[in-house]
PDB file of C-alpha atoms in Angstrom:
ATOM      1  CA  MET D1304      78.552  91.672 147.666  1.00  0.00           C
ATOM      2  CA  ASP D1305      79.489  90.427 144.234  1.00  0.00           C
ATOM      3  CA  MET D1306      82.985  89.382 143.145  1.00  0.00           C
ATOM      4  CA  ILE D1307      83.779  92.620 141.266  1.00  0.00           C
ATOM      5  CA  THR D1308      83.075  94.785 144.304  1.00  0.00           C
ATOM      6  CA  PHE D1309      85.129  92.490 146.548  1.00  0.00           C
ATOM      7  CA  ALA D1310      88.075  92.551 144.107  1.00  0.00           C
ATOM      8  CA  ARG D1311      87.867  96.356 143.820  1.00  0.00           C
ATOM      9  CA  ALA D1312      87.905  96.731 147.630  1.00  0.00           C
ATOM     10  CA  THR D1313      90.823  94.315 147.940  1.00  0.00           C
ATOM     11  CA  PHE D1314      92.903  96.129 145.312  1.00  0.00           C
ATOM     12  CA  ALA D1315      92.075  99.502 146.893  1.00  0.00           C
ATOM     13  CA  LEU D1316      93.271  98.193 150.255  1.00  0.00           C
ATOM     14  CA  LEU D1317      96.474  96.788 148.741  1.00  0.00           C
ATOM     15  CA  PHE D1318      97.107 100.068 146.891  1.00  0.00           C
ATOM     16  CA  THR D1319      96.648 102.077 150.107  1.00  0.00           C
ATOM     17  CA  LEU D1320      98.929  99.777 152.089  1.00  0.00           C
ATOM     18  CA  GLY D1321     101.515 100.016 149.303  1.00  0.00           C
ATOM     19  CA  LEU D1322     101.458 103.809 149.450  1.00  0.00           C
ATOM     20  CA  ILE D1323     101.933 103.704 153.226  1.00  0.00           C
ATOM     21  CA  GLY D1324     104.835 101.272 152.783  1.00  0.00           C
ATOM     22  CA  ILE D1325     106.526 103.465 150.182  1.00  0.00           C
ATOM     23  CA  ALA D1326     106.132 106.497 152.458  1.00  0.00           C
ATOM     24  CA  ALA D1327     107.691 104.546 155.354  1.00  0.00           C
ATOM     25  CA  VAL D1328     110.667 103.485 153.226  1.00  0.00           C
ATOM     26  CA  LEU D1329     111.236 107.037 151.988  1.00  0.00           C
ATOM     27  CA  LEU D1330     110.975 108.448 155.504  1.00  0.00           C
ATOM     28  CA  ARG D1331     113.436 105.878 156.833  1.00  0.00           C
ATOM     29  CA  ARG D1332     115.873 106.560 153.995  1.00  0.00           C
ATOM     30  CA  TYR D1333     115.764 110.344 153.987  1.00  0.00           C
ATOM     31  CA  GLY D1334     114.516 110.915 157.545  1.00  0.00           C
ATOM     32  CA  PRO D1335     113.158 114.138 158.989  1.00  0.00           C
ATOM     33  CA  GLY D1336     116.415 115.953 158.163  1.00  0.00           C
ATOM     34  CA  GLY D1337     116.509 114.639 154.609  1.00  0.00           C
ATOM     35  CA  VAL D1338     115.362 117.930 153.156  1.00  0.00           C
ATOM     36  CA  LEU D1339     118.302 119.690 154.821  1.00  0.00           C
ATOM     37  CA  ARG D1340     120.739 117.494 152.897  1.00  0.00           C
ATOM     38  CA  PHE D1341     119.441 118.918 149.630  1.00  0.00           C
ATOM     39  CA  SER D1342     119.823 122.545 150.756  1.00  0.00           C
ATOM     40  CA  SER D1343     122.382 124.818 149.162  1.00  0.00           C
ATOM     41  CA  GLY D1344     125.913 123.724 150.000  1.00  0.00           C
ATOM     42  CA  SER D1345     127.508 122.764 153.258  1.00  0.00           C
ATOM     43  CA  ARG D1346     128.864 125.773 155.049  1.00  0.00           C
ATOM     44  CA  ASP D1347     131.208 125.748 158.001  1.00  0.00           C
ATOM     45  CA  ARG D1348     129.353 126.268 161.229  1.00  0.00           C
ATOM     46  CA  ARG D1349     130.845 128.174 164.127  1.00  0.00           C
ATOM     47  CA  MET D1350     128.970 126.276 166.794  1.00  0.00           C
ATOM     48  CA  LYS D1351     128.258 122.571 167.119  1.00  0.00           C
ATOM     49  CA  VAL D1352     127.062 120.137 169.756  1.00  0.00           C
ATOM     50  CA  VAL D1353     129.913 117.763 170.538  1.00  0.00           C
ATOM     51  CA  ASP D1354     128.204 115.455 173.040  1.00  0.00           C
ATOM     52  CA  THR D1355     125.189 115.184 175.337  1.00  0.00           C
ATOM     53  CA  LEU D1356     124.644 113.234 178.520  1.00  0.00           C
ATOM     54  CA  ILE D1357     121.209 112.749 180.077  1.00  0.00           C
ATOM     55  CA  LEU D1358     121.480 112.947 183.863  1.00  0.00           C
ATOM     56  CA  ASP D1359     117.806 112.425 184.682  1.00  0.00           C
ATOM     57  CA  PRO D1360     114.460 113.158 183.002  1.00  0.00           C
ATOM     58  CA  ALA D1361     114.740 116.853 183.905  1.00  0.00           C
ATOM     59  CA  ARG D1362     118.444 117.587 183.326  1.00  0.00           C
ATOM     60  CA  ARG D1363     121.133 116.966 180.740  1.00  0.00           C
ATOM     61  CA  LEU D1364     124.739 118.002 180.144  1.00  0.00           C
ATOM     62  CA  VAL D1365     125.631 119.386 176.722  1.00  0.00           C
ATOM     63  CA  LEU D1366     129.193 119.906 175.514  1.00  0.00           C
ATOM     64  CA  ILE D1367     129.315 122.538 172.763  1.00  0.00           C
ATOM     65  CA  GLU D1368     132.175 123.921 170.732  1.00  0.00           C
ATOM     66  CA  CYS D1369     132.079 127.526 169.566  1.00  0.00           C
ATOM     67  CA  ASP D1370     134.951 129.129 167.630  1.00  0.00           C
ATOM     68  CA  GLY D1371     137.328 126.379 168.758  1.00  0.00           C
ATOM     69  CA  GLU D1372     136.427 126.751 172.449  1.00  0.00           C
ATOM     70  CA  SER D1373     134.539 124.014 174.312  1.00  0.00           C
ATOM     71  CA  ARG D1374     131.836 124.839 176.875  1.00  0.00           C
ATOM     72  CA  LEU D1375     129.838 122.566 179.155  1.00  0.00           C
ATOM     73  CA  LEU D1376     126.192 123.502 179.733  1.00  0.00           C
ATOM     74  CA  MET D1377     123.676 121.954 182.091  1.00  0.00           C
ATOM     75  CA  LEU D1378     120.154 122.194 180.686  1.00  0.00           C
ATOM     76  CA  GLY D1379     117.011 121.522 182.619  1.00  0.00           C
ATOM     77  CA  GLU D1380     113.976 122.747 184.474  1.00  0.00           C
ATOM     78  CA  GLY D1381     113.588 125.746 182.177  1.00  0.00           C
ATOM     79  CA  ARG D1382     117.054 127.173 182.787  1.00  0.00           C
ATOM     80  CA  GLU D1383     120.588 126.802 181.513  1.00  0.00           C
ATOM     81  CA  LEU D1384     123.551 126.669 183.849  1.00  0.00           C
ATOM     82  CA  ALA D1385     127.065 127.307 182.591  1.00  0.00           C
ATOM     83  CA  PRO D1386     130.159 127.462 184.765  1.00  0.00           C
ATOM     84  CA  PRO D1387     132.092 130.727 184.440  1.00  0.00           C
ATOM     85  CA  ALA D1388     134.701 130.763 181.705  1.00  0.00           C
ATOM     86  CA  LYS D1389     138.311 130.435 182.768  1.00  0.00           C
ATOM     87  CA  ARG D1390     140.331 133.541 182.157  1.00  0.00           C
ATOM     88  CA  THR D1391     143.539 132.800 180.330  1.00  0.00           C
ATOM     89  CA  ASP D1392     144.731 136.394 179.992  1.00  0.00           C
ATOM     90  CA  PRO D1393     146.252 138.166 183.016  1.00  0.00           C
ATOM     91  CA  LEU D1394     144.427 141.222 184.352  1.00  0.00           C
TER      92      LEU D1394
END
């Protein structure tokens, strides 16, 4: 292997590692949801996840807010469990 071929291989390796490094920096900066930040406007959402709590590997509690009302859901094992809503209006 002559010196020119060795230098070419070294610069190709450095160029490839540089491209991987630039991609890592861009991914860390903009993240997987980075494209969503550039979407059209920020609209008000009716539903949002307020908090989550992992109980065990199969179950988690999720507190959601929908139209100003909070609900607690238990997710796991392929099903969702929600306690019945409290009735505030008299029958």
